Coordinates of C-alpha atoms in Angstrom, one line a residue:
Chain V
M1299 CA 40.9 -99.2 -142.6
K1300 CA 39.8 -97.1 -139.6
I1301 CA 42.7 -96.3 -137.4
L1302 CA 42.2 -95.0 -133.8
I1303 CA 45.3 -93.2 -132.3
T1304 CA 45.9 -91.6 -128.9
S1305 CA 48.6 -89.0 -128.2
G1306 CA 49.7 -86.5 -125.7
G1307 CA 49.5 -86.9 -121.9
T1308 CA 46.5 -86.7 -119.5
T1309 CA 46.2 -84.3 -116.6
E1310 CA 44.4 -85.2 -113.3
K1311 CA 43.1 -82.2 -111.4
I1312 CA 44.2 -81.6 -107.8
D1313 CA 42.0 -78.5 -107.6
S1314 CA 40.8 -75.8 -110.0
V1315 CA 44.3 -74.5 -110.7
R1316 CA 46.7 -77.4 -110.1
G1317 CA 47.0 -80.8 -111.8
I1318 CA 49.3 -83.9 -112.1
T1319 CA 50.4 -84.2 -115.7
N1320 CA 52.1 -86.9 -117.7
H1321 CA 54.6 -85.1 -120.0
A1322 CA 54.1 -85.9 -123.7
T1323 CA 54.3 -83.6 -126.6
G1324 CA 52.1 -85.7 -128.9
S1325 CA 54.6 -85.6 -131.7
L1326 CA 55.0 -89.4 -132.1
G1327 CA 51.2 -89.8 -132.3
K1328 CA 51.1 -87.0 -134.9
Y1329 CA 53.6 -88.8 -137.1
I1330 CA 51.7 -92.1 -136.8
A1331 CA 48.5 -90.3 -137.8
E1332 CA 50.2 -88.7 -140.8
A1333 CA 51.6 -92.0 -142.0
F1334 CA 48.1 -93.6 -142.1
L1335 CA 46.4 -90.4 -143.5
E1336 CA 48.9 -90.2 -146.4
K1337 CA 47.9 -93.7 -147.5
G1338 CA 44.2 -92.9 -147.5
N1339 CA 43.2 -94.4 -144.1
H1340 CA 40.5 -92.8 -141.9
V1341 CA 42.2 -91.7 -138.7
T1342 CA 40.5 -90.8 -135.4
L1343 CA 43.0 -89.0 -133.0
V1344 CA 42.2 -88.8 -129.3
T1345 CA 44.5 -86.2 -127.8
T1346 CA 44.8 -83.2 -125.5
K1347 CA 44.6 -79.5 -126.0
E1348 CA 48.3 -79.1 -125.4
A1349 CA 49.5 -81.8 -127.8
V1350 CA 50.8 -81.1 -131.3
K1351 CA 48.4 -82.3 -133.9
P1352 CA 48.5 -83.1 -137.7
A1353 CA 47.2 -80.4 -140.0
D1354 CA 43.5 -80.6 -140.9
H1355 CA 42.8 -83.4 -143.3
P1356 CA 39.5 -84.7 -144.8
L1357 CA 40.2 -88.2 -143.4
L1358 CA 41.1 -87.0 -139.9
T1359 CA 38.8 -86.6 -136.9
V1360 CA 40.2 -85.2 -133.6
H1361 CA 38.7 -85.7 -130.1
T1362 CA 40.1 -83.7 -127.2
I1363 CA 40.2 -85.2 -123.7
T1364 CA 41.7 -84.0 -120.4
N1365 CA 41.9 -86.8 -117.8
V1366 CA 41.6 -90.6 -117.6
D1367 CA 37.9 -90.4 -116.9
S1368 CA 37.2 -88.4 -120.1
L1369 CA 39.6 -90.6 -122.0
L1370 CA 37.7 -93.8 -121.1
K1371 CA 34.3 -92.3 -121.9
T1372 CA 35.6 -91.1 -125.3
L1373 CA 37.5 -94.3 -126.2
E1374 CA 34.9 -97.0 -125.4
P1375 CA 32.5 -96.2 -128.4
L1376 CA 35.5 -95.5 -130.7
V1377 CA 37.3 -98.8 -129.9
K1378 CA 34.1 -100.6 -130.9
T1379 CA 34.0 -99.0 -134.4
H1380 CA 37.7 -99.0 -135.4
D1381 CA 40.0 -101.7 -136.9
V1382 CA 43.2 -100.7 -135.3
F1383 CA 44.0 -98.9 -132.0
I1384 CA 47.5 -97.4 -131.5
H1385 CA 47.7 -96.2 -127.9
S1386 CA 50.7 -93.9 -127.7
M1387 CA 49.2 -91.5 -125.1
A1388 CA 50.9 -91.1 -121.7
V1389 CA 48.0 -91.9 -119.3
S1390 CA 48.1 -90.8 -115.7
D1391 CA 48.3 -93.8 -113.5
Y1392 CA 47.2 -92.0 -110.3
T1393 CA 44.5 -89.4 -109.7
P1394 CA 44.2 -87.1 -106.6
V1395 CA 41.8 -88.2 -103.8
Y1396 CA 42.6 -85.8 -101.0
M1397 CA 45.2 -83.1 -100.2
T1398 CA 45.9 -82.0 -96.6
D1399 CA 48.6 -80.7 -94.3
L1400 CA 51.1 -82.8 -92.3
N1401 CA 49.2 -82.2 -89.1
E1402 CA 46.0 -84.0 -90.2
V1403 CA 48.1 -87.0 -91.4
E1404 CA 49.9 -87.2 -88.1
Q1405 CA 46.7 -86.9 -86.1
A1406 CA 44.8 -89.6 -88.1
E1407 CA 44.2 -92.8 -86.2
H1408 CA 44.5 -94.8 -89.5
V1409 CA 46.1 -93.0 -92.4
S1410 CA 43.8 -94.9 -94.7
D1411 CA 40.8 -93.0 -93.2
L1412 CA 42.0 -89.9 -95.1
L1413 CA 41.2 -91.7 -98.4
N1414 CA 37.5 -91.1 -97.6
R1415 CA 37.9 -87.4 -97.1
Q1416 CA 37.4 -84.8 -99.8
N1417 CA 38.7 -81.3 -100.3
T1418 CA 35.8 -78.8 -100.3
E1419 CA 37.9 -75.7 -101.2
S1420 CA 38.1 -74.8 -104.9
K1421 CA 41.7 -73.8 -104.6
I1422 CA 43.6 -75.5 -101.8
S1423 CA 45.3 -73.1 -99.5
S1424 CA 49.1 -72.7 -99.8
K1425 CA 49.7 -71.5 -96.2
E1426 CA 51.2 -74.7 -94.7
E1427 CA 54.9 -75.5 -95.1
Y1428 CA 54.1 -79.1 -96.2
Q1429 CA 51.1 -80.7 -98.0
V1430 CA 50.3 -84.4 -98.4
L1431 CA 48.5 -85.6 -101.5
F1432 CA 46.7 -89.0 -101.5
M1433 CA 46.3 -90.5 -104.9
K1434 CA 44.4 -93.6 -106.2
K1435 CA 45.3 -95.8 -109.1
T1436 CA 43.4 -95.0 -112.3
P1437 CA 41.8 -97.8 -114.5
K1438 CA 44.4 -99.2 -117.0
V1439 CA 42.9 -98.2 -120.3
I1440 CA 44.9 -100.7 -122.4
S1441 CA 43.5 -103.6 -120.3
L1442 CA 40.0 -102.7 -121.2
V1443 CA 40.4 -102.5 -125.0
K1444 CA 39.8 -106.2 -125.9
S1445 CA 36.8 -106.3 -123.6
W1446 CA 35.3 -103.5 -125.7
N1447 CA 36.3 -105.0 -129.1
P1448 CA 38.0 -108.4 -129.1
D1449 CA 38.8 -108.1 -132.8
I1450 CA 40.6 -104.8 -132.8
C1451 CA 44.3 -104.8 -133.7
L1452 CA 45.9 -103.3 -130.6
I1453 CA 49.3 -101.6 -130.5
G1454 CA 50.4 -100.7 -126.9
F1455 CA 53.3 -98.5 -125.7
K1456 CA 55.7 -99.2 -122.8
L1457 CA 58.0 -96.4 -121.7
L1458 CA 60.5 -97.2 -119.0
V1459 CA 63.4 -95.2 -117.7
N1460 CA 67.0 -96.3 -117.7
V1461 CA 66.5 -100.1 -117.7
S1462 CA 68.4 -102.9 -119.5
K1463 CA 67.2 -104.1 -122.9
E1464 CA 66.3 -107.4 -121.2
E1465 CA 64.1 -105.7 -118.6
L1466 CA 62.5 -103.5 -121.3
F1467 CA 61.7 -106.6 -123.5
A1468 CA 60.4 -108.6 -120.5
V1469 CA 58.0 -105.8 -119.4
A1470 CA 56.9 -105.2 -123.0
R1471 CA 56.2 -109.0 -123.6
E1472 CA 54.3 -109.2 -120.3
S1473 CA 52.1 -106.3 -121.5
L1474 CA 51.7 -108.0 -124.9
Q1475 CA 50.2 -111.1 -123.3
K1476 CA 48.2 -109.5 -120.6
N1477 CA 46.5 -107.0 -122.9
K1478 CA 46.3 -109.3 -126.0
A1479 CA 48.2 -106.7 -128.0
R1480 CA 49.4 -107.3 -131.6
Y1481 CA 52.6 -105.3 -130.8
I1482 CA 54.1 -103.3 -128.0
L1483 CA 56.3 -100.4 -128.8
A1484 CA 59.0 -100.5 -126.1
N1485 CA 61.2 -97.5 -125.4
D1486 CA 63.4 -96.0 -122.7
L1487 CA 63.2 -92.3 -121.8
T1488 CA 67.0 -92.1 -121.8
E1489 CA 67.0 -92.9 -125.5
I1490 CA 64.6 -90.2 -126.5
K1491 CA 65.9 -86.7 -127.4
G1492 CA 64.0 -84.5 -129.8
E1493 CA 63.5 -86.4 -133.1
Q1494 CA 66.0 -89.0 -132.0
H1495 CA 63.9 -91.8 -130.5
H1496 CA 65.2 -95.3 -130.2
A1497 CA 62.4 -97.9 -129.9
Y1498 CA 61.6 -101.6 -130.4
L1499 CA 58.4 -102.9 -131.8
L1500 CA 57.8 -106.4 -130.4
D1501 CA 55.5 -109.3 -130.8
E1502 CA 55.9 -112.8 -129.3
S1503 CA 58.7 -113.8 -131.7
H1504 CA 59.9 -110.6 -133.6
V1505 CA 61.7 -107.4 -132.7
Y1506 CA 61.8 -104.5 -135.1
E1507 CA 63.9 -101.4 -134.3
A1508 CA 63.7 -97.7 -135.2
N1509 CA 65.8 -94.7 -134.3
T1510 CA 63.6 -91.6 -135.0
K1511 CA 59.9 -90.7 -134.4
K1512 CA 59.3 -90.7 -138.2
A1513 CA 60.9 -94.2 -138.5
I1514 CA 58.7 -95.5 -135.6
A1515 CA 55.6 -94.1 -137.3
N1516 CA 56.6 -95.8 -140.6
L1517 CA 57.4 -99.1 -138.9
I1518 CA 54.0 -99.2 -137.1
F1519 CA 52.3 -98.4 -140.4
E1520 CA 54.2 -101.2 -142.3
R1521 CA 53.6 -103.8 -139.6
V1522 CA 49.9 -103.0 -139.2
T1523 CA 49.2 -102.9 -142.9
N1524 CA 51.2 -106.1 -143.6
H1525 CA 49.1 -108.1 -141.2
D1526 CA 45.6 -106.9 -142.2
Chain E
M880 CA 61.6 -48.5 -120.6
K881 CA 62.7 -52.2 -120.0
I882 CA 59.7 -54.4 -119.2
L883 CA 60.1 -57.8 -117.6
I884 CA 57.0 -60.1 -117.9
T885 CA 56.3 -63.7 -116.8
S886 CA 53.6 -65.9 -118.3
G887 CA 52.4 -69.5 -118.4
G888 CA 52.6 -71.9 -115.5
T889 CA 55.5 -73.8 -113.8
T890 CA 55.7 -77.6 -113.5
E891 CA 57.4 -79.3 -110.6
K892 CA 58.7 -82.8 -111.4
I893 CA 57.5 -85.8 -109.4
D894 CA 59.7 -88.1 -111.4
S895 CA 61.0 -88.3 -115.0
V896 CA 57.6 -88.7 -116.5
R897 CA 55.1 -87.0 -114.1
G898 CA 54.8 -83.5 -112.8
I899 CA 52.5 -81.1 -110.9
T900 CA 51.5 -78.3 -113.2
N901 CA 49.8 -74.9 -112.6
H902 CA 47.4 -74.5 -115.6
A903 CA 48.0 -71.3 -117.5
T904 CA 47.9 -70.7 -121.2
G905 CA 50.2 -67.7 -121.2
S906 CA 47.7 -65.7 -123.3
L907 CA 47.3 -62.7 -120.9
G908 CA 51.1 -62.4 -120.6
K909 CA 51.3 -62.5 -124.4
Y910 CA 48.8 -59.6 -124.7
I911 CA 50.7 -57.5 -122.1
A912 CA 54.0 -58.1 -123.9
E913 CA 52.4 -57.0 -127.2
A914 CA 51.0 -53.8 -125.7
F915 CA 54.4 -52.7 -124.6
L916 CA 56.2 -53.9 -127.7
E917 CA 53.8 -51.9 -129.9
K918 CA 54.8 -48.7 -128.2
G919 CA 58.5 -49.3 -128.6
N920 CA 59.5 -50.8 -125.2
H921 CA 62.1 -53.5 -124.7
V922 CA 60.3 -56.6 -123.4
T923 CA 61.9 -59.6 -121.7
L924 CA 59.4 -62.5 -121.4
V925 CA 60.1 -65.3 -119.0
T926 CA 57.7 -68.2 -119.9
T927 CA 57.3 -71.9 -120.4
K928 CA 57.7 -74.1 -123.5
E929 CA 53.9 -74.8 -123.5
A930 CA 52.7 -71.2 -123.1
V931 CA 51.5 -69.1 -126.1
K932 CA 54.0 -66.4 -127.0
P933 CA 54.1 -63.2 -129.1
A934 CA 55.4 -63.4 -132.6
D935 CA 59.2 -62.6 -133.0
H936 CA 59.9 -58.9 -132.6
P937 CA 63.2 -57.0 -132.6
L938 CA 62.5 -55.6 -129.1
L939 CA 61.5 -59.0 -127.6
T940 CA 63.7 -61.4 -125.7
V941 CA 62.2 -64.7 -124.5
H942 CA 63.6 -67.0 -121.7
T943 CA 62.1 -70.4 -121.2
I944 CA 61.9 -71.9 -117.7
T945 CA 60.3 -75.1 -116.3
N946 CA 60.0 -75.1 -112.5
V947 CA 60.3 -72.6 -109.6
D948 CA 64.0 -73.2 -109.2
S949 CA 64.8 -72.3 -112.8
L950 CA 62.4 -69.4 -112.6
L951 CA 64.2 -67.9 -109.6
K952 CA 67.7 -68.3 -111.2
T953 CA 66.5 -66.7 -114.4
L954 CA 64.6 -63.9 -112.7
E955 CA 67.1 -62.6 -110.2
P956 CA 69.6 -61.0 -112.7
L957 CA 66.7 -59.8 -114.9
V958 CA 64.8 -58.1 -112.1
K959 CA 68.0 -56.2 -111.4
T960 CA 68.2 -54.8 -114.9
H961 CA 64.6 -53.9 -115.7
D962 CA 62.4 -51.0 -114.8
V963 CA 59.0 -52.8 -114.6
F964 CA 58.2 -56.4 -113.6
I965 CA 54.8 -57.8 -114.5
H966 CA 54.5 -61.2 -112.8
S967 CA 51.5 -62.9 -114.5
M968 CA 52.9 -66.4 -114.3
A969 CA 51.1 -69.1 -112.3
V970 CA 53.9 -70.4 -110.1
S971 CA 53.7 -73.8 -108.3
D972 CA 53.4 -73.2 -104.6
Y973 CA 54.4 -76.8 -103.7
T974 CA 57.2 -79.1 -105.0
P975 CA 57.4 -82.8 -104.6
V976 CA 59.7 -84.2 -101.9
Y977 CA 58.8 -87.9 -101.6
M978 CA 56.2 -90.3 -103.1
T979 CA 55.5 -93.6 -101.5
D980 CA 52.8 -96.2 -100.8
L981 CA 50.2 -96.1 -98.0
N982 CA 51.9 -98.9 -96.2
E983 CA 55.1 -96.9 -95.6
V984 CA 53.1 -93.9 -94.3
E985 CA 51.2 -96.2 -91.9
Q986 CA 54.4 -97.8 -90.6
A987 CA 56.3 -94.5 -90.1
E988 CA 56.8 -93.7 -86.4
H989 CA 56.5 -90.0 -87.2
V990 CA 55.0 -89.1 -90.6
S991 CA 57.4 -86.1 -90.8
D992 CA 60.3 -88.6 -91.0
L993 CA 59.2 -89.3 -94.5
L994 CA 60.1 -85.7 -95.5
N995 CA 63.7 -86.7 -95.2
R996 CA 63.4 -89.6 -97.6
Q997 CA 64.0 -89.5 -101.4
N998 CA 62.8 -91.5 -104.3
T999 CA 65.7 -93.3 -106.0
E1000 CA 63.7 -94.7 -108.9
S1001 CA 63.6 -92.7 -112.1
K1002 CA 60.0 -93.6 -112.7
I1003 CA 58.1 -94.4 -109.6
S1004 CA 56.3 -97.8 -109.8
S1005 CA 52.5 -97.8 -110.4
K1006 CA 51.8 -101.2 -108.8
E1007 CA 50.2 -100.0 -105.5
E1008 CA 46.5 -99.1 -105.3
Y1009 CA 47.3 -95.8 -103.5
Q1010 CA 50.3 -93.4 -103.5
V1011 CA 51.1 -90.6 -101.1
L1012 CA 53.0 -87.6 -102.3
F1013 CA 54.7 -85.3 -99.8
M1014 CA 55.2 -81.8 -101.0
K1015 CA 57.1 -78.7 -99.6
K1016 CA 56.3 -75.1 -100.1
T1017 CA 58.3 -73.3 -102.8
P1018 CA 59.9 -69.8 -102.2
K1019 CA 57.4 -67.0 -103.0
V1020 CA 59.0 -65.3 -106.0
I1021 CA 57.0 -62.1 -105.6
S1022 CA 58.3 -61.6 -102.1
L1023 CA 61.9 -61.6 -103.3
V1024 CA 61.5 -59.0 -106.1
K1025 CA 62.1 -55.9 -104.0
S1026 CA 65.1 -57.4 -102.3
W1027 CA 66.7 -57.9 -105.7
N1028 CA 65.8 -54.4 -107.0
P1029 CA 64.1 -51.9 -104.6
D1030 CA 63.4 -49.5 -107.4
I1031 CA 61.6 -51.8 -109.8
C1032 CA 57.9 -51.1 -110.5
L1033 CA 56.2 -54.4 -109.5
I1034 CA 52.8 -55.5 -110.7
G1035 CA 51.6 -58.7 -109.0
F1036 CA 48.7 -61.0 -109.8
K1037 CA 46.3 -62.7 -107.4
L1038 CA 44.0 -65.4 -108.7
L1039 CA 41.3 -66.7 -106.3
V1040 CA 38.4 -69.1 -106.9
N1041 CA 34.8 -68.3 -106.2
V1042 CA 35.2 -65.6 -103.5
S1043 CA 33.4 -62.4 -102.8
K1044 CA 34.7 -59.1 -104.2
E1045 CA 35.5 -58.0 -100.6
E1046 CA 37.6 -61.0 -100.0
L1047 CA 39.4 -60.7 -103.4
F1048 CA 40.2 -57.0 -102.6
A1049 CA 41.4 -57.8 -99.1
V1050 CA 43.7 -60.5 -100.3
A1051 CA 45.0 -58.4 -103.1
R1052 CA 45.7 -55.4 -100.9
E1053 CA 47.5 -57.6 -98.4
S1054 CA 49.8 -58.8 -101.2
L1055 CA 50.2 -55.1 -102.4
Q1056 CA 51.6 -54.1 -99.0
K1057 CA 53.6 -57.2 -98.2
N1058 CA 55.4 -57.3 -101.5
K1059 CA 55.6 -53.5 -102.0
A1060 CA 53.8 -53.8 -105.4
R1061 CA 52.7 -50.8 -107.4
Y1062 CA 49.5 -52.7 -108.4
I1063 CA 47.9 -56.1 -107.9
L1064 CA 45.8 -57.5 -110.7
A1065 CA 43.0 -59.4 -108.8
N1066 CA 40.8 -61.9 -110.5
D1067 CA 38.5 -64.8 -109.8
L1068 CA 38.8 -68.0 -111.9
T1069 CA 35.0 -68.2 -112.1
E1070 CA 35.1 -64.9 -114.1
I1071 CA 37.5 -66.1 -116.7
K1072 CA 36.3 -67.9 -119.8
G1073 CA 38.4 -67.7 -123.0
E1074 CA 38.9 -64.0 -124.0
Q1075 CA 36.3 -62.9 -121.4
H1076 CA 38.3 -62.1 -118.3
H1077 CA 37.0 -59.9 -115.5
A1078 CA 39.7 -58.4 -113.4
Y1079 CA 40.5 -55.5 -111.0
L1080 CA 43.8 -53.6 -111.0
L1081 CA 44.3 -52.2 -107.4
D1082 CA 46.6 -49.9 -105.6
E1083 CA 46.1 -48.6 -102.1
S1084 CA 43.4 -46.1 -103.1
H1085 CA 42.3 -46.9 -106.6
V1086 CA 40.4 -49.7 -108.4
Y1087 CA 40.5 -50.1 -112.2
E1088 CA 38.4 -52.7 -113.9
A1089 CA 38.6 -54.6 -117.2
N1090 CA 36.6 -57.4 -118.9
T1091 CA 38.8 -59.0 -121.5
K1092 CA 42.4 -60.1 -121.6
K1093 CA 43.2 -57.4 -124.2
A1094 CA 41.6 -54.7 -122.0
I1095 CA 43.6 -56.0 -119.0
A1096 CA 46.8 -55.7 -121.1
N1097 CA 45.9 -52.1 -122.2
L1098 CA 45.0 -51.1 -118.6
I1099 CA 48.3 -52.3 -117.2
F1100 CA 50.2 -50.6 -120.0
E1101 CA 48.3 -47.3 -119.3
R1102 CA 48.8 -47.4 -115.6
V1103 CA 52.5 -48.3 -115.8
T1104 CA 53.3 -45.7 -118.4
N1105 CA 51.3 -42.9 -116.6
H1106 CA 53.3 -43.4 -113.5
D1107 CA 56.8 -43.5 -114.9

């Protein structure tokens, strides 16, 4: 089986020195990759320079991306040629459009006009007391997967922060249906600390539970290989 | 001699999963630390979890910080007890205050009123097509150093992007005077690529030049130890 895994977090540039980053170490994706490699599967890992990665392995191919745009361009051909896609990467949901000072925002006739402006400086000046950054939603990668390859087995991830189990399950099952995923790995940031990582793997009618990153990796491996 | 060095780049949190990061690998700070350690100096390195660091060494102490606030709290007592401070860290110049959708900005009577609002959600929703992030200037670490310890030998860093040599020197010498630094290391992002790193070390009347990160580290070591 050919397994495609994403890990780490994307960064969207504000200018040549600053960016908006989604924090993610990449360690869960690393464990998932290792679980599949150990059993002789081909693994393609799409990750970032900063993320932790598995050791070199004859069955492992690594692609390095930076932002959502490079992620999309890298993923599309890979999704078409893999059997399973495990999308554990923390993907930026907004990307910078324009950064300016408070004065320009106050002077604008319509605030939305500023969305059509662009910074021309390579490094935006840091003289003003306040800055205002306008950001635009990025394309949702997970929603494109089935249009690229309707047959791929998709495992999505949903990370919420400090919500009830009911809300976490409801949001995960909404994602399951909308993105035609086989499973969603649902977790809450308040229940992640180092190797301790409480998570639920859900489909329409089942819930599987795990308490460490390694256990999550093994659970995903078992469920994916049971079904195929 | 007791040498205090900063390296890497700070991250200011937007919410529990997103942050604004200044990109910096920490490798120049690592080389500088190694140059001083090799000659038997005590080195204290203030850096980030993500930055590359020297190998363990009996004369090396490492402190890990995240954002400007934790950097300031960590540095103040250290600046008071060291002889030399080499500030190569890329420090965030703005920190998030409030993030909201376009509608709330358009509806505000005065845009500046939004600077008094605060996000209450742990993870800001990603439903809206646009988001607006209000940011406030952070304290300039380098400007506080001499108020903490008037006798410390201060080496500041100035990174500009795609400017003339004249402009780079003018900005560096302004920083030299304003912050009472012994030297400013002035460099342009367009002249940094991997180990290749063109930089000037300036005081009021001298300019020293180097072309690699290792050469910069050695140059700083030589100038600092020549003077003390």
